[in-house]
């Protein structure tokens, strides 16, 4: 046996040289380990005759079949959304009624205490009202969506989604596990960004990170749900409203997936050129989820966590909107001045200045976009009571001239605009680069502006 | 008969003979248990044909055609 | 007072809490076991790779406070990926008092690959064979005594989701730490030329680096041509001495 002496940082090691190449040594080592594992496993396990039905395969025969794979995914998505939307309706209105009753009592209390006008305005009309909106709009859909999603996650359906969709991601030069990160993004884009770590190749991980925001997170659901209920659901018979709203939200999500694939493809042809890395995805056995535990955990860990974050951000934002609406700038309110300044550009996108401002103020958290918008409209308008979808329809259509095109553009821009503050912070932490964080900000924003302008332009023809 | 793994059809089984190529992809295949002598069964193709799910040492693992082509098997 | 009691005392007197690492393949119920041990409620989904950050928790058993670290699920420790590197570095450098390898009873063979690799790095290994209920459902029986005999490390059958085997595991961990149980891992024997080369390398490594790390494991990595790993093991002091 010959020897090769190498020095590792001044440490001499005399390494014996074997009669074969290093990679065949590695092979031999792995093989020996696996053979040993096989030997031990055979000696210590016994399996009864394999007559049993392999349920996992039977389920996969449907869930990942050529014929049913894609329809089932769409069905699951629409089904979850339908349950979320139709289930959330009643509790949302109950919460709104309750919280706005409390709102009125608070007003009474402040008046009885002879509180100064600005104090009442800031805390009740600003802070409390926006928190009430966030809670009543967000809590019910989240409390339904998160358990349903967690059930699918625990059962083991998500890897099947990745399996079904991988061919698309491969065409886009991306990694199949990106589908898993997108599923996580459906709950929260910050969580989606963190989950991109499951992709080992840095190039494909970056693609997944930069495009994760094209999946609408839970915080953007309410905007999509409310608007599609008002403008699209409203056009059909009552009994079909939930379903048609669910279908339109599902359509927005599918559009998000299509945009993700296109942008991923574009990135892998330009900024992030490279070959697809190796892909190996385990399809774990299906598990029967523990339903009770799923409900408790998803409500405590996910729902309340996300809601808490939203409330913490909604409170000061509500106060800020009130201040903006109640301070003057020239002969108008500051709010109206800013909205007016944004209006020209916003109109090109089919929006108005208040809507664009709400998206900007919603940077810390997407959850507050709709409440902020309503707050601004209310602060300017005359309507004080707003506890039903019908009242909201009245506010948007009668007072602020919304059309179905406005609703479509708001939904599109909600799907494609800058990621929320938490997500940006997470992207900065994960990529450790301002350049890519900036890219993650610009990419969806430009896509959104382009989409909205294109739609507005085409419809205007 | 010595063929490449993606040439097997769903339901067919093969025994790993050798893994071609070097570097990371090869290493990963080995770590997944694709060592020579291993029995591999093709479980199913995904709806769009690629990737394909294989039963390897008790787990179902999906591989893209590109990677699976590195693996030579004999049918059995 | 005999030797083992003395070690026990020493441990109790030291301020450092024993650290337990949880390693294992993806989807073996590692996170579920982590929750069962620590009483924390980290969410456990059913998709490979969900433990992206290793999380820490604590539990108290017989008056001793234990720290538990949930490592990312991996098939191997060769460090092809961030996950594998995190898991490997933790076991190599943080030197947990005990590494519990969680295995899926329904596909033991695949899981033993990792167990055998970890046993080469540290002898302080306990094998937790989880999902015994799933195995029973699939009509698979596991002879844990035989498994223990062939591996040379303690084996604890478990159903972590139901909390079955958790107190046995805690007890086994305590016994391994205070040396009432001393694992003697039966390591994989490689092909003769590789074993010969290991025999030449091992003493050199022990001379150079002491016995703080597994010289056998490091020898194997050197033979594979993975010299980068070795560089991680050179303490600064040693480099100076060598000069």
JSON list of C-alpha atoms in Angstrom, two decimals, chain B:
[
{"chain": "B", "resi": 1, "resn": "UNK", "atom": "CA", "xyz": [-31.15, -7.15, -19.16]},
{"chain": "B", "resi": 2, "resn": "UNK", "atom": "CA", "xyz": [-29.34, -3.97, -18.20]},
{"chain": "B", "resi": 3, "resn": "UNK", "atom": "CA", "xyz": [-31.43, -0.83, -18.68]},
{"chain": "B", "resi": 4, "resn": "UNK", "atom": "CA", "xyz": [-31.77, 2.63, -17.22]},
{"chain": "B", "resi": 5, "resn": "UNK", "atom": "CA", "xyz": [-34.20, 3.06, -14.33]},
{"chain": "B", "resi": 6, "resn": "UNK", "atom": "CA", "xyz": [-36.66, 5.39, -16.19]},
{"chain": "B", "resi": 7, "resn": "UNK", "atom": "CA", "xyz": [-37.17, 2.66, -18.79]},
{"chain": "B", "resi": 8, "resn": "UNK", "atom": "CA", "xyz": [-39.02, 0.53, -16.26]},
{"chain": "B", "resi": 9, "resn": "UNK", "atom": "CA", "xyz": [-42.81, 0.82, -16.36]},
{"chain": "B", "resi": 10, "resn": "UNK", "atom": "CA", "xyz": [-45.05, 1.30, -13.33]},
{"chain": "B", "resi": 11, "resn": "UNK", "atom": "CA", "xyz": [-45.39, -2.01, -11.50]},
{"chain": "B", "resi": 12, "resn": "UNK", "atom": "CA", "xyz": [-42.07, -3.33, -12.78]},
{"chain": "B", "resi": 13, "resn": "UNK", "atom": "CA", "xyz": [-39.15, -4.06, -10.50]},
{"chain": "B", "resi": 14, "resn": "UNK", "atom": "CA", "xyz": [-35.44, -3.81, -11.03]},
{"chain": "B", "resi": 15, "resn": "UNK", "atom": "CA", "xyz": [-32.24, -4.39, -9.14]},
{"chain": "B", "resi": 16, "resn": "UNK", "atom": "CA", "xyz": [-29.74, -1.54, -9.00]},
{"chain": "B", "resi": 17, "resn": "UNK", "atom": "CA", "xyz": [-26.52, -2.47, -10.80]},
{"chain": "B", "resi": 18, "resn": "UNK", "atom": "CA", "xyz": [-24.59, 0.73, -10.84]},
{"chain": "B", "resi": 19, "resn": "UNK", "atom": "CA", "xyz": [-24.91, 4.47, -10.46]},
{"chain": "B", "resi": 20, "resn": "UNK", "atom": "CA", "xyz": [-23.25, 6.53, -13.10]},
{"chain": "B", "resi": 21, "resn": "UNK", "atom": "CA", "xyz": [-21.82, 9.99, -12.83]},
{"chain": "B", "resi": 22, "resn": "UNK", "atom": "CA", "xyz": [-20.00, 11.59, -9.96]},
{"chain": "B", "resi": 23, "resn": "UNK", "atom": "CA", "xyz": [-20.50, 14.31, -7.46]},
{"chain": "B", "resi": 24, "resn": "UNK", "atom": "CA", "xyz": [-23.54, 15.41, -5.56]},
{"chain": "B", "resi": 25, "resn": "UNK", "atom": "CA", "xyz": [-26.29, 13.74, -7.58]},
{"chain": "B", "resi": 26, "resn": "UNK", "atom": "CA", "xyz": [-24.58, 10.39, -7.31]},
{"chain": "B", "resi": 27, "resn": "UNK", "atom": "CA", "xyz": [-24.06, 10.87, -3.61]},
{"chain": "B", "resi": 28, "resn": "UNK", "atom": "CA", "xyz": [-27.71, 11.70, -3.09]},
{"chain": "B", "resi": 29, "resn": "UNK", "atom": "CA", "xyz": [-28.84, 8.64, -4.95]},
{"chain": "B", "resi": 30, "resn": "UNK", "atom": "CA", "xyz": [-26.63, 6.53, -2.71]},
{"chain": "B", "resi": 31, "resn": "UNK", "atom": "CA", "xyz": [-27.99, 8.22, 0.40]},
{"chain": "B", "resi": 32, "resn": "UNK", "atom": "CA", "xyz": [-31.52, 7.47, -0.72]},
{"chain": "B", "resi": 33, "resn": "UNK", "atom": "CA", "xyz": [-30.54, 3.81, -0.61]},
{"chain": "B", "resi": 34, "resn": "UNK", "atom": "CA", "xyz": [-29.87, 3.31, -4.31]},
{"chain": "B", "resi": 35, "resn": "UNK", "atom": "CA", "xyz": [-26.84, 1.13, -3.69]},
{"chain": "B", "resi": 36, "resn": "UNK", "atom": "CA", "xyz": [-26.03, -1.76, -6.00]},
{"chain": "B", "resi": 37, "resn": "UNK", "atom": "CA", "xyz": [-28.15, -4.78, -5.16]},
{"chain": "B", "resi": 38, "resn": "UNK", "atom": "CA", "xyz": [-31.15, -2.75, -4.04]},
{"chain": "B", "resi": 39, "resn": "UNK", "atom": "CA", "xyz": [-34.61, -3.75, -5.24]},
{"chain": "B", "resi": 40, "resn": "UNK", "atom": "CA", "xyz": [-36.51, -0.83, -6.78]},
{"chain": "B", "resi": 41, "resn": "UNK", "atom": "CA", "xyz": [-40.16, -0.88, -7.76]},
{"chain": "B", "resi": 42, "resn": "UNK", "atom": "CA", "xyz": [-41.78, 1.71, -10.00]},
{"chain": "B", "resi": 43, "resn": "UNK", "atom": "CA", "xyz": [-44.87, 2.85, -8.09]},
{"chain": "B", "resi": 44, "resn": "UNK", "atom": "CA", "xyz": [-46.39, 5.43, -10.42]},
{"chain": "B", "resi": 45, "resn": "UNK", "atom": "CA", "xyz": [-45.82, 8.28, -12.80]},
{"chain": "B", "resi": 46, "resn": "UNK", "atom": "CA", "xyz": [-47.01, 11.76, -11.86]},
{"chain": "B", "resi": 47, "resn": "UNK", "atom": "CA", "xyz": [-49.94, 13.14, -13.86]},
{"chain": "B", "resi": 48, "resn": "UNK", "atom": "CA", "xyz": [-47.62, 14.88, -16.34]},
{"chain": "B", "resi": 49, "resn": "UNK", "atom": "CA", "xyz": [-45.34, 11.85, -16.69]},
{"chain": "B", "resi": 50, "resn": "UNK", "atom": "CA", "xyz": [-42.31, 13.16, -14.82]},
{"chain": "B", "resi": 51, "resn": "UNK", "atom": "CA", "xyz": [-41.29, 12.70, -11.98]},
{"chain": "B", "resi": 52, "resn": "UNK", "atom": "CA", "xyz": [-41.83, 9.03, -11.23]},
{"chain": "B", "resi": 53, "resn": "UNK", "atom": "CA", "xyz": [-42.33, 7.56, -7.75]},
{"chain": "B", "resi": 54, "resn": "UNK", "atom": "CA", "xyz": [-40.19, 4.58, -6.78]},
{"chain": "B", "resi": 55, "resn": "UNK", "atom": "CA", "xyz": [-40.40, 2.27, -3.82]},
{"chain": "B", "resi": 56, "resn": "UNK", "atom": "CA", "xyz": [-36.86, 2.11, -2.44]},
{"chain": "B", "resi": 57, "resn": "UNK", "atom": "CA", "xyz": [-36.09, 0.30, 0.80]},
{"chain": "B", "resi": 58, "resn": "UNK", "atom": "CA", "xyz": [-39.49, 0.87, 2.31]},
{"chain": "B", "resi": 59, "resn": "UNK", "atom": "CA", "xyz": [-40.06, 4.49, 1.31]},
{"chain": "B", "resi": 60, "resn": "UNK", "atom": "CA", "xyz": [-41.74, 5.99, -1.74]},
{"chain": "B", "resi": 61, "resn": "UNK", "atom": "CA", "xyz": [-39.46, 8.54, -3.35]},
{"chain": "B", "resi": 62, "resn": "UNK", "atom": "CA", "xyz": [-40.14, 10.60, -6.46]},
{"chain": "B", "resi": 63, "resn": "UNK", "atom": "CA", "xyz": [-37.24, 11.23, -8.84]},
{"chain": "B", "resi": 64, "resn": "UNK", "atom": "CA", "xyz": [-37.07, 13.25, -12.02]},
{"chain": "B", "resi": 65, "resn": "UNK", "atom": "CA", "xyz": [-36.15, 11.39, -15.17]},
{"chain": "B", "resi": 66, "resn": "UNK", "atom": "CA", "xyz": [-32.81, 13.22, -15.39]},
{"chain": "B", "resi": 67, "resn": "UNK", "atom": "CA", "xyz": [-31.57, 11.87, -12.09]},
{"chain": "B", "resi": 68, "resn": "UNK", "atom": "CA", "xyz": [-33.10, 8.44, -12.41]},
{"chain": "B", "resi": 69, "resn": "UNK", "atom": "CA", "xyz": [-31.23, 8.03, -15.73]},
{"chain": "B", "resi": 70, "resn": "UNK", "atom": "CA", "xyz": [-28.00, 7.80, -13.74]},
{"chain": "B", "resi": 71, "resn": "UNK", "atom": "CA", "xyz": [-29.14, 4.49, -12.36]},
{"chain": "B", "resi": 72, "resn": "UNK", "atom": "CA", "xyz": [-28.67, 1.24, -14.25]},
{"chain": "B", "resi": 73, "resn": "UNK", "atom": "CA", "xyz": [-30.88, -1.67, -13.25]},
{"chain": "B", "resi": 74, "resn": "UNK", "atom": "CA", "xyz": [-31.56, -5.21, -14.33]},
{"chain": "B", "resi": 75, "resn": "UNK", "atom": "CA", "xyz": [-35.19, -6.18, -14.66]},
{"chain": "B", "resi": 76, "resn": "UNK", "atom": "CA", "xyz": [-36.57, -8.97, -12.55]}
]
